[in-house]
Amino acid sequence: MASAISIRQPAQIYEQEAQHETLLSKLKLYEIMLGSAKPMALRAAVLLNIPDIIAQASGSLTLEEIAAHISASTESPPHIEYLFRLLRFLASHKIFSEIPHQEDFKQSRYGLTGLSRLLVKETSEGGVSMLNYVPFLLGATSNLPFQGWLHLHESVLEGGSAFDKAFGMSAWDYAANNPELNKTFNEGMSCDTRAVMASVVKVYEEGFKKITSLVDVAGGVGSALSIIVENYKHIRGINFDLPHVIATAPSIPGVEHVSGNMFEHIPSADTIFMKWILHDWDDDDCVRILKRCYEAIPNNGKVVIVDALVVETENDEDEQEKCLRDVGLALDMTMMLFTGGKERTKMEFKKIIMKAGFKSYTIFKLPFVQAIIEVSKY
């Protein structure tokens, strides 16, 4: 007897494909709605000191061993099953490596990956890790951003930052009135600065060699400028920021701390340096800042901007380009939340640079979402 042949009709094929697409859409929606689980679980792991515990072991540890280390620094041992579920979840996102034990989950082993190594606070010698992103993570996962996100729709309707709407004041005023938050914010910016500036001083080497004086506008506590003058000792550095920021800045050899308002006046120098500053402001305010920069430099002077450069078109085939675009657009939403500022594409930077009176610019790529933009009067 001949075997029966099943032939699917076009309508059946379409229905199955539609069901598959609907299921994928539902799963993607769930992934988005539950997206806060990743950063908050990572925050918990950092507060439990797990990246450092594993780093100090110079290899992977069993769940029980990690629990024992946590117990040694707390008043009570951790809930072992909860700890397992936390690490299993983070390992599923490649934040930790995992060797599961089929019979006893307490014997599952966990190690560091490239992601979790960025959250190791101390070096093996006991110093602070140069790749320590912990302050950045703790700031990003505090309750302040989440309260702001609840007002994002109001920003879309009315303009202005969601943070202002949530707290009735700007992020800058809030930081000025909350010393502990101001300290956390500056530490977060410093950890990013250490990573980015290591590339900046190399990529822009020829430019730094020609500079004799440099003002870091809104330079925080001087983290970026300290790296510049350490590598190029002939440069006289001026760290320029608001009074409440300068008040917490440490003494740095070769650097003078000066307080003031960049919208009113910027100290004169050969070069103006701004790292992650223009993204805090809308186009009109950026033009005002750049005009003050124009006034502060000589005719052959430069303005050196280190800021995120949003990839203009999506390229799913290039994983790095897609990641850079995704991060750039996420940062853009974050700036809408906190300051009403924005991350910019190359053409958007060109618009504000030319409107401020400058005639030319050159872009130097970095291995980060940020790039160096060298701006000239002629």
Short mmCIF file of C-alpha atoms in Angstrom, two decimals:
data_model
loop_
_atom_site.label_atom_id
_atom_site.label_comp_id
_atom_site.label_asym_id
_atom_site.label_seq_id
_atom_site.Cartn_x
_atom_site.Cartn_y
_atom_site.Cartn_z
CA MET A 1 0.00 0.00 0.00
CA ALA A 2 1.33 3.44 -0.91
CA SER A 3 2.11 5.73 2.03
CA ALA A 4 -0.12 8.75 2.58
CA ILE A 5 1.31 12.09 1.48
CA SER A 6 0.39 15.21 3.45
CA ILE A 7 0.36 18.40 1.40
CA ARG A 8 0.06 21.69 3.28
CA GLN A 9 -2.02 24.30 1.58
CA PRO A 10 -0.79 27.93 1.30
CA ALA A 11 -3.37 29.04 3.87
CA GLN A 12 -2.03 26.51 6.40
CA ILE A 13 1.57 27.60 5.81
CA TYR A 14 0.60 31.27 6.25
CA GLU A 15 -1.27 30.50 9.47
CA GLN A 16 1.69 28.60 10.96
CA GLU A 17 4.11 31.38 10.01
CA ALA A 18 1.77 33.99 11.49
CA GLN A 19 1.52 32.00 14.73
CA HIS A 20 5.32 31.70 14.88
CA GLU A 21 5.74 35.45 14.32
CA THR A 22 3.12 36.23 16.97
CA LEU A 23 4.86 33.97 19.50
CA LEU A 24 8.22 35.63 18.80
CA SER A 25 6.64 39.06 19.19
CA LYS A 26 5.11 38.06 22.52
CA LEU A 27 8.44 36.70 23.77
CA LYS A 28 10.25 39.87 22.64
CA LEU A 29 7.66 41.98 24.45
CA TYR A 30 8.15 39.96 27.63
CA GLU A 31 11.92 40.37 27.26
CA ILE A 32 11.50 44.15 27.03
CA MET A 33 9.00 44.38 29.91
CA LEU A 34 11.26 42.31 32.18
CA GLY A 35 14.43 44.06 30.98
CA SER A 36 15.12 45.70 34.35
CA ALA A 37 15.89 42.25 35.81
CA LYS A 38 19.37 42.22 34.22
CA PRO A 39 20.83 45.47 35.62
CA MET A 40 19.17 44.99 39.01
CA ALA A 41 20.42 41.40 39.34
CA LEU A 42 23.87 42.62 38.36
CA ARG A 43 23.63 45.34 41.01
CA ALA A 44 22.81 42.68 43.61
CA ALA A 45 25.83 40.60 42.56
CA VAL A 46 28.13 43.62 42.88
CA LEU A 47 26.73 44.56 46.31
CA LEU A 48 27.39 40.97 47.36
CA ASN A 49 30.98 41.47 46.10
CA ILE A 50 30.75 38.39 43.86
CA PRO A 51 33.03 39.63 41.00
CA ASP A 52 35.82 40.38 43.50
CA ILE A 53 35.30 37.09 45.35
CA ILE A 54 35.79 35.13 42.12
CA ALA A 55 38.67 37.37 40.95
CA GLN A 56 40.57 36.79 44.20
CA ALA A 57 40.28 33.04 43.69
CA SER A 58 42.00 33.32 40.27
CA GLY A 59 39.56 30.83 38.80
CA SER A 60 36.05 29.49 39.12
CA LEU A 61 34.37 28.77 42.46
CA THR A 62 31.52 26.50 43.46
CA LEU A 63 28.28 28.05 44.64
CA GLU A 64 29.05 26.85 48.18
CA GLU A 65 32.50 28.49 48.08
CA ILE A 66 31.02 31.80 46.93
CA ALA A 67 28.41 31.57 49.69
CA ALA A 68 31.15 30.95 52.28
CA HIS A 69 33.04 34.08 51.18
CA ILE A 70 29.84 36.14 51.38
CA SER A 71 29.18 34.74 54.87
CA ALA A 72 32.62 35.82 56.03
CA SER A 73 31.78 39.49 55.44
CA THR A 74 28.12 39.50 56.55
CA GLU A 75 26.28 38.69 59.75
CA SER A 76 24.42 35.73 58.28
CA PRO A 77 24.99 33.24 55.43
CA PRO A 78 23.17 33.93 52.13
CA HIS A 79 20.08 32.00 51.06
CA ILE A 80 21.89 29.41 48.93
CA GLU A 81 19.03 28.69 46.51
CA TYR A 82 18.44 32.41 45.88
CA LEU A 83 22.17 32.88 45.30
CA PHE A 84 22.09 29.99 42.81
CA ARG A 85 19.15 31.50 40.93
CA LEU A 86 20.86 34.90 40.80
CA LEU A 87 24.09 33.46 39.38
CA ARG A 88 22.26 31.12 36.99
CA PHE A 89 20.32 34.09 35.58
CA LEU A 90 23.43 36.26 35.15
CA ALA A 91 25.35 33.36 33.63
CA SER A 92 22.57 32.93 31.06
CA HIS A 93 23.45 36.45 29.88
CA LYS A 94 27.20 35.66 29.78
CA ILE A 95 27.95 37.93 32.75
CA PHE A 96 29.47 34.97 34.61
CA SER A 97 30.61 31.64 33.21
CA GLU A 98 28.82 28.58 34.55
CA ILE A 99 29.63 24.88 34.80
CA PRO A 100 26.35 23.40 36.10
CA HIS A 101 26.38 20.32 38.34
CA GLN A 102 23.63 17.95 37.27
CA GLU A 103 23.05 16.37 40.69
CA ASP A 104 23.81 19.13 43.22
CA PHE A 105 23.37 22.79 42.23
CA LYS A 106 25.55 23.78 45.22
CA GLN A 107 28.51 22.29 43.35
CA SER A 108 27.91 24.33 40.18
CA ARG A 109 30.95 26.46 39.39
CA TYR A 110 31.05 30.13 38.36
CA GLY A 111 33.82 32.22 36.87
CA LEU A 112 34.37 35.68 35.40
CA THR A 113 33.75 36.72 31.81
CA GLY A 114 34.81 39.85 29.95
CA LEU A 115 31.67 41.56 31.30
CA SER A 116 32.11 40.72 34.97
CA ARG A 117 35.83 41.57 34.88
CA LEU A 118 34.76 45.19 34.34
CA LEU A 119 33.06 45.01 37.75
CA VAL A 120 36.07 43.83 39.77
CA LYS A 121 36.76 46.67 42.20
CA GLU A 122 40.26 45.70 43.34
CA THR A 123 43.45 44.49 41.66
CA SER A 124 45.31 41.45 42.94
CA GLU A 125 47.70 43.87 44.68
CA GLY A 126 44.83 45.46 46.60
CA GLY A 127 44.62 48.67 44.57
CA VAL A 128 41.61 50.03 42.67
CA SER A 129 41.07 48.36 39.30
CA MET A 130 41.51 50.69 36.31
CA LEU A 131 38.57 48.94 34.61
CA ASN A 132 36.22 49.29 37.57
CA TYR A 133 32.73 50.20 36.31
CA VAL A 134 31.04 49.61 39.68
CA PRO A 135 30.32 53.31 40.46
CA PHE A 136 28.76 53.70 37.00
CA LEU A 137 26.57 50.62 37.52
CA LEU A 138 25.43 51.64 41.01
CA GLY A 139 24.53 55.12 39.79
CA ALA A 140 22.63 53.80 36.77
CA THR A 141 20.64 51.34 38.90
CA SER A 142 19.72 53.71 41.74
CA ASN A 143 16.11 54.71 42.30
CA LEU A 144 16.64 58.18 40.77
CA PRO A 145 16.61 57.09 37.10
CA PHE A 146 13.57 54.87 37.64
CA GLN A 147 11.56 57.70 39.14
CA GLY A 148 12.51 59.82 36.14
CA TRP A 149 11.50 57.18 33.58
CA LEU A 150 7.94 57.32 34.93
CA HIS A 151 7.69 60.86 33.54
CA LEU A 152 9.24 60.26 30.12
CA HIS A 153 5.88 60.47 28.34
CA GLU A 154 5.44 63.95 29.81
CA SER A 155 8.75 65.00 28.23
CA VAL A 156 7.48 63.78 24.87
CA LEU A 157 4.32 65.86 25.28
CA GLU A 158 5.85 68.99 26.80
CA GLY A 159 9.62 68.92 26.20
CA GLY A 160 12.12 69.26 29.05
CA SER A 161 13.80 66.51 31.04
CA ALA A 162 11.83 63.78 32.80
CA PHE A 163 14.12 64.20 35.84
CA ASP A 164 12.98 67.82 36.27
CA LYS A 165 9.37 66.69 36.15
CA ALA A 166 9.95 63.92 38.71
CA PHE A 167 11.92 66.00 41.24
CA GLY A 168 10.98 69.60 40.51
CA MET A 169 14.61 70.58 39.84
CA SER A 170 17.40 69.85 37.39
CA ALA A 171 19.81 66.96 37.87
CA TRP A 172 22.56 69.55 38.44
CA ASP A 173 20.62 71.30 41.23
CA TYR A 174 19.73 67.94 42.78
CA ALA A 175 23.41 66.91 42.80
CA ALA A 176 24.45 70.28 44.26
CA ASN A 177 22.03 69.74 47.18
CA ASN A 178 22.94 66.08 47.72
CA PRO A 179 26.67 65.68 48.43
CA GLU A 180 26.52 61.88 48.51
CA LEU A 181 24.83 61.74 45.10
CA ASN A 182 27.31 64.27 43.76
CA LYS A 183 30.15 62.03 44.99
CA THR A 184 28.60 58.92 43.38
CA PHE A 185 28.04 60.76 40.09
CA ASN A 186 31.64 62.02 40.00
CA GLU A 187 32.96 58.53 40.78
CA GLY A 188 30.84 57.08 37.97
CA MET A 189 32.14 59.65 35.50
CA SER A 190 35.70 59.03 36.69
CA CYS A 191 35.51 55.30 35.99
CA ASP A 192 34.31 55.98 32.43
CA THR A 193 37.00 58.63 32.07
CA ARG A 194 39.79 56.21 33.02
CA ALA A 195 38.71 53.77 30.31
CA VAL A 196 38.10 56.29 27.52
CA MET A 197 41.06 58.59 28.23
CA ALA A 198 43.57 55.75 27.92
CA SER A 199 42.62 55.68 24.23
CA VAL A 200 42.22 59.45 23.84
CA VAL A 201 45.83 60.21 24.90
CA LYS A 202 47.11 57.73 22.30
CA VAL A 203 44.77 58.49 19.39
CA TYR A 204 45.16 62.27 19.75
CA GLU A 205 48.89 62.10 20.54
CA GLU A 206 50.02 64.47 17.76
CA GLY A 207 47.43 67.05 18.83
CA PHE A 208 48.45 66.98 22.50
CA LYS A 209 52.12 67.42 21.58
CA LYS A 210 51.32 70.86 20.07
CA ILE A 211 49.32 72.15 23.07
CA THR A 212 50.84 74.34 25.79
CA SER A 213 47.66 75.20 27.73
CA LEU A 214 44.36 73.35 27.94
CA VAL A 215 41.05 74.03 29.72
CA ASP A 216 38.87 71.02 30.54
CA VAL A 217 35.37 72.55 30.49
CA ALA A 218 33.01 70.93 33.00
CA GLY A 219 35.90 68.66 33.89
CA GLY A 220 34.40 67.39 37.15
CA VAL A 221 37.07 66.61 39.73
CA GLY A 222 39.81 66.64 37.09
CA SER A 223 40.00 62.94 36.23
CA ALA A 224 40.40 63.41 32.47
CA LEU A 225 42.79 66.35 32.78
CA SER A 226 45.01 64.51 35.26
CA ILE A 227 45.51 61.74 32.67
CA ILE A 228 46.34 64.28 29.95
CA VAL A 229 48.93 66.20 31.98
CA GLU A 230 50.42 62.97 33.31
CA ASN A 231 51.10 61.84 29.73
CA TYR A 232 51.99 65.30 28.38
CA LYS A 233 53.75 67.12 31.19
CA HIS A 234 54.43 70.24 29.11
CA ILE A 235 50.67 71.09 29.12
CA ARG A 236 49.40 73.61 31.67
CA GLY A 237 45.97 72.32 32.69
CA ILE A 238 42.94 74.25 33.95
CA ASN A 239 40.04 72.21 35.32
CA PHE A 240 36.90 74.34 34.98
CA ASP A 241 33.54 73.48 36.56
CA LEU A 242 30.77 74.72 38.84
CA PRO A 243 31.75 75.77 42.40
CA HIS A 244 30.15 72.76 44.18
CA VAL A 245 32.09 70.39 41.88
CA ILE A 246 35.43 72.20 42.20
CA ALA A 247 34.97 72.18 45.98
CA THR A 248 35.43 68.38 45.98
CA ALA A 249 38.30 68.25 43.46
CA PRO A 250 41.63 66.93 44.77
CA SER A 251 44.96 68.67 44.24
CA ILE A 252 46.52 67.51 40.95
CA PRO A 253 50.12 68.34 39.90
CA GLY A 254 50.11 70.58 36.83
CA VAL A 255 46.40 71.40 37.14
CA GLU A 256 44.71 74.57 38.38
CA HIS A 257 41.07 74.23 39.52
CA VAL A 258 38.88 77.17 38.49
CA SER A 259 35.16 77.56 39.22
CA GLY A 260 32.68 79.33 36.99
CA ASN A 261 29.81 78.99 34.52
CA MET A 262 30.61 77.86 30.97
CA PHE A 263 27.59 79.71 29.58
CA GLU A 264 29.06 83.00 30.78
CA HIS A 265 32.83 82.69 30.37
CA ILE A 266 35.52 80.08 29.74
CA PRO A 267 39.19 80.69 30.70
CA SER A 268 41.51 81.31 27.76
CA ALA A 269 43.86 78.57 26.52
CA ASP A 270 45.35 77.07 23.35
CA THR A 271 42.79 74.27 23.46
CA ILE A 272 39.38 73.68 25.00
CA PHE A 273 38.64 70.07 25.97
CA MET A 274 35.13 68.75 26.64
CA LYS A 275 34.38 65.11 27.45
CA TRP A 276 30.72 64.04 27.59
CA ILE A 277 29.52 67.63 28.02
CA LEU A 278 27.65 68.68 24.88
CA HIS A 279 25.34 65.66 25.12
CA ASP A 280 23.90 67.19 28.30
CA TRP A 281 22.39 70.09 26.35
CA ASP A 282 20.00 70.83 23.50
CA ASP A 283 21.26 72.33 20.24
CA ASP A 284 20.71 75.98 21.23
CA ASP A 285 22.62 75.58 24.51
CA CYS A 286 25.43 73.70 22.72
CA VAL A 287 25.81 76.60 20.29
CA ARG A 288 26.04 78.99 23.27
CA ILE A 289 28.76 76.84 24.88
CA LEU A 290 30.68 76.52 21.62
CA LYS A 291 30.55 80.29 21.11
CA ARG A 292 32.15 80.77 24.55
CA CYS A 293 34.80 78.25 23.43
CA TYR A 294 35.35 80.23 20.23
CA GLU A 295 36.02 83.35 22.31
CA ALA A 296 38.43 81.53 24.64
CA ILE A 297 40.90 80.20 22.03
CA PRO A 298 43.29 81.99 19.64
CA ASN A 299 42.80 81.87 15.86
CA ASN A 300 44.93 78.73 15.61
CA GLY A 301 43.35 77.17 18.70
CA LYS A 302 41.28 74.00 18.84
CA VAL A 303 38.22 72.66 20.62
CA VAL A 304 38.54 68.94 21.30
CA ILE A 305 35.21 67.22 21.94
CA VAL A 306 34.94 63.65 23.23
CA ASP A 307 31.32 62.62 22.94
CA ALA A 308 29.15 59.75 21.76
CA LEU A 309 28.75 59.61 17.98
CA VAL A 310 25.51 57.89 17.05
CA VAL A 311 25.81 55.49 14.10
CA GLU A 312 23.41 56.93 11.54
CA THR A 313 22.17 53.75 9.83
CA GLU A 314 21.49 50.30 11.25
CA ASN A 315 23.67 47.44 10.05
CA ASP A 316 22.52 44.07 11.43
CA GLU A 317 25.37 42.27 9.62
CA ASP A 318 28.09 44.09 11.59
CA GLU A 319 27.66 43.12 15.26
CA GLN A 320 29.96 45.85 16.56
CA GLU A 321 28.31 48.60 14.50
CA LYS A 322 24.86 47.41 15.61
CA CYS A 323 25.97 47.39 19.26
CA LEU A 324 27.44 50.89 18.93
CA ARG A 325 24.19 52.15 17.43
CA ASP A 326 22.07 50.44 20.12
CA VAL A 327 24.20 51.88 22.94
CA GLY A 328 24.20 55.32 21.33
CA LEU A 329 20.42 55.36 21.04
CA ALA A 330 20.01 54.08 24.62
CA LEU A 331 22.31 56.87 25.82
CA ASP A 332 20.18 59.31 23.84
CA MET A 333 17.09 58.20 25.78
CA THR A 334 19.06 58.56 29.01
CA MET A 335 20.00 62.14 28.15
CA MET A 336 16.34 62.88 27.38
CA LEU A 337 15.59 61.52 30.86
CA PHE A 338 18.22 63.37 32.88
CA THR A 339 18.99 66.65 31.17
CA GLY A 340 16.88 67.15 28.07
CA GLY A 341 20.12 66.80 26.09
CA LYS A 342 20.86 64.38 23.27
CA GLU A 343 23.45 62.14 21.64
CA ARG A 344 24.26 63.26 18.10
CA THR A 345 25.08 61.89 14.69
CA LYS A 346 27.95 63.29 12.60
CA MET A 347 25.56 65.61 10.73
CA GLU A 348 23.97 66.85 13.97
CA PHE A 349 27.43 67.75 15.31
CA LYS A 350 28.26 69.54 12.06
CA LYS A 351 25.13 71.67 12.43
CA ILE A 352 25.96 73.03 15.92
CA ILE A 353 29.70 73.40 15.16
CA MET A 354 29.09 75.53 12.09
CA LYS A 355 26.32 77.55 13.75
CA ALA A 356 28.78 78.53 16.52
CA GLY A 357 31.12 80.06 13.93
CA PHE A 358 33.69 77.29 13.44
CA LYS A 359 34.67 76.38 9.88
CA SER A 360 36.10 72.86 10.04
CA TYR A 361 36.28 69.69 12.11
CA THR A 362 38.03 66.31 12.04
CA ILE A 363 36.74 63.08 13.59
CA PHE A 364 39.06 60.54 15.24
CA LYS A 365 37.43 57.19 15.99
CA LEU A 366 37.85 55.51 19.37
CA PRO A 367 37.12 51.88 20.40
CA PHE A 368 34.09 53.15 22.32
CA VAL A 369 30.73 54.74 21.56
CA GLN A 370 32.56 58.07 21.92
CA ALA A 371 34.76 59.69 19.25
CA ILE A 372 37.15 62.65 19.26
CA ILE A 373 35.95 65.68 17.28
CA GLU A 374 38.67 68.30 16.71
CA VAL A 375 37.10 71.69 15.86
CA SER A 376 38.95 74.63 14.27
CA LYS A 377 38.12 78.28 13.54
CA TYR A 378 39.41 77.99 9.97
#
